[in-house]
XYZ file of C-alpha atoms in Angstrom:
148
model
C 3.953 -79.972 -19.776
C 4.642 -77.087 -22.118
C 4.287 -77.498 -25.815
C 6.473 -75.743 -28.324
C 4.633 -73.994 -31.097
C 5.169 -75.460 -34.538
C 7.457 -73.431 -36.788
C 4.656 -71.982 -38.886
C 2.886 -70.625 -35.764
C 6.071 -68.901 -34.610
C 6.476 -67.268 -38.007
C 2.846 -66.162 -38.002
C 3.241 -64.583 -34.546
C 6.438 -62.818 -35.663
C 4.819 -61.626 -38.877
C 1.697 -60.360 -37.116
C 3.797 -58.623 -34.437
C 6.007 -56.995 -37.085
C 3.005 -55.881 -39.127
C 1.405 -54.382 -36.021
C 4.610 -52.471 -35.212
C 4.805 -51.086 -38.753
C 1.145 -50.069 -38.682
C 1.542 -48.401 -35.284
C 4.674 -46.559 -36.424
C 2.873 -45.331 -39.528
C -0.036 -44.110 -37.428
C 2.288 -42.238 -35.075
C 4.184 -40.632 -37.962
C 0.985 -39.691 -39.774
C -0.556 -38.353 -36.573
C 2.450 -36.215 -35.756
C 2.612 -34.917 -39.329
C -1.035 -33.965 -39.253
C -0.814 -32.408 -35.795
C 1.302 -29.511 -37.081
C -0.882 -28.712 -40.072
C -3.256 -25.825 -40.090
C -5.715 -24.642 -42.683
C -5.943 -21.117 -44.014
C -9.024 -20.559 -41.846
C -7.118 -21.325 -38.666
C -3.984 -19.307 -39.436
C -4.315 -17.635 -36.038
C -3.758 -21.009 -34.377
C -0.515 -21.744 -36.244
C 2.548 -21.929 -34.004
C 5.768 -20.175 -34.824
C 9.007 -20.517 -32.948
C 11.252 -17.594 -32.150
C 14.612 -17.648 -33.856
C 17.155 -19.783 -32.041
C 19.740 -17.001 -31.786
C 23.435 -17.455 -32.477
C 26.471 -18.585 -30.581
C 28.996 -15.829 -29.824
C 32.527 -16.680 -28.806
C 35.528 -14.467 -28.062
C 37.991 -14.137 -30.934
C 41.233 -15.895 -30.060
C 43.547 -14.691 -32.853
C 43.852 -11.047 -31.693
C 44.786 -12.202 -28.186
C 47.720 -14.325 -29.329
C 51.301 -13.131 -28.990
C 53.633 -13.213 -31.979
C 53.396 -16.716 -33.415
C 56.730 -18.353 -34.279
C 57.011 -19.453 -37.908
C 57.458 -23.061 -36.813
C 54.069 -22.974 -35.056
C 52.133 -20.903 -37.602
C 50.585 -23.814 -39.544
C 49.403 -25.575 -36.380
C 48.021 -22.347 -34.917
C 46.186 -21.531 -38.157
C 44.727 -25.041 -38.280
C 43.434 -24.756 -34.704
C 42.042 -21.249 -35.298
C 40.138 -22.674 -38.281
C 38.965 -25.515 -36.028
C 37.588 -22.939 -33.568
C 35.568 -21.362 -36.401
C 34.296 -24.791 -37.484
C 33.235 -25.542 -33.911
C 31.184 -22.328 -33.756
C 29.545 -23.062 -37.116
C 28.652 -26.592 -36.001
C 27.230 -25.282 -32.715
C 25.092 -22.738 -34.591
C 23.807 -25.486 -36.893
C 22.971 -27.671 -33.902
C 21.209 -24.718 -32.298
C 18.962 -24.368 -35.369
C 18.430 -28.123 -35.725
C 17.332 -28.565 -32.093
C 15.106 -25.516 -31.658
C 12.238 -26.309 -29.295
C 13.915 -29.399 -27.844
C 14.906 -30.047 -24.272
C 14.269 -28.117 -21.119
C 15.431 -24.732 -19.906
C 19.105 -25.770 -19.686
C 19.220 -27.659 -22.995
C 21.329 -25.111 -24.879
C 23.809 -24.825 -22.009
C 24.105 -28.568 -21.423
C 23.919 -29.861 -24.996
C 25.564 -27.087 -27.008
C 27.458 -24.425 -25.015
C 29.051 -26.801 -22.477
C 30.483 -29.233 -25.046
C 31.539 -26.292 -27.239
C 33.503 -24.820 -24.333
C 35.270 -28.153 -23.801
C 36.220 -28.354 -27.494
C 37.436 -24.754 -27.451
C 39.574 -25.352 -24.347
C 41.262 -28.255 -26.152
C 41.900 -26.228 -29.329
C 43.158 -23.216 -27.366
C 45.503 -25.467 -25.391
C 46.840 -26.912 -28.657
C 47.510 -23.362 -29.861
C 49.297 -22.435 -26.625
C 51.338 -25.650 -26.751
C 52.363 -25.015 -30.368
C 53.537 -21.503 -29.509
C 55.178 -22.689 -26.280
C 57.442 -25.131 -28.115
C 59.651 -22.323 -29.425
C 58.510 -19.212 -27.534
C 56.941 -18.311 -24.227
C 53.633 -20.141 -23.793
C 50.777 -17.630 -23.729
C 48.818 -17.486 -20.470
C 45.168 -16.706 -19.838
C 43.823 -17.952 -23.148
C 41.414 -20.369 -21.400
C 39.283 -17.351 -20.524
C 38.417 -17.192 -24.243
C 36.803 -20.655 -24.252
C 33.275 -19.915 -22.934
C 30.674 -18.826 -25.474
C 27.244 -17.287 -25.048
C 23.904 -17.453 -26.786
C 22.759 -14.156 -28.288
C 19.187 -13.725 -29.403
């Protein structure tokens, strides 16, 4: 027959388990913080990472046909969105330097950026196409590259 632990024993087990988790977390954080430190005597052993590079994307605005006045605000908003997307991708590139495997930048940054750019470029083409001929071939401007 199994016995239930009295309430105070359950609390003690929970408290001890929680305290152990906090202590272990602190040890891991302290250990990882100390692992990157180097003294002046061991400056030769200090690691430095190469710069992450920058994201380069084709400029969409020069490739657009004449934009009808009725579509100008929407086109401008989406062109600004394209610039914001590049800036965010460059920030993510800096923030994630050294993470992931060999395809990390392609899979986590460039691929999603291309998808966002395709959507914005399609919105631009749709806005123009409402009152003028829809521009063709703009999707070729969606892929970006990493330059070092």
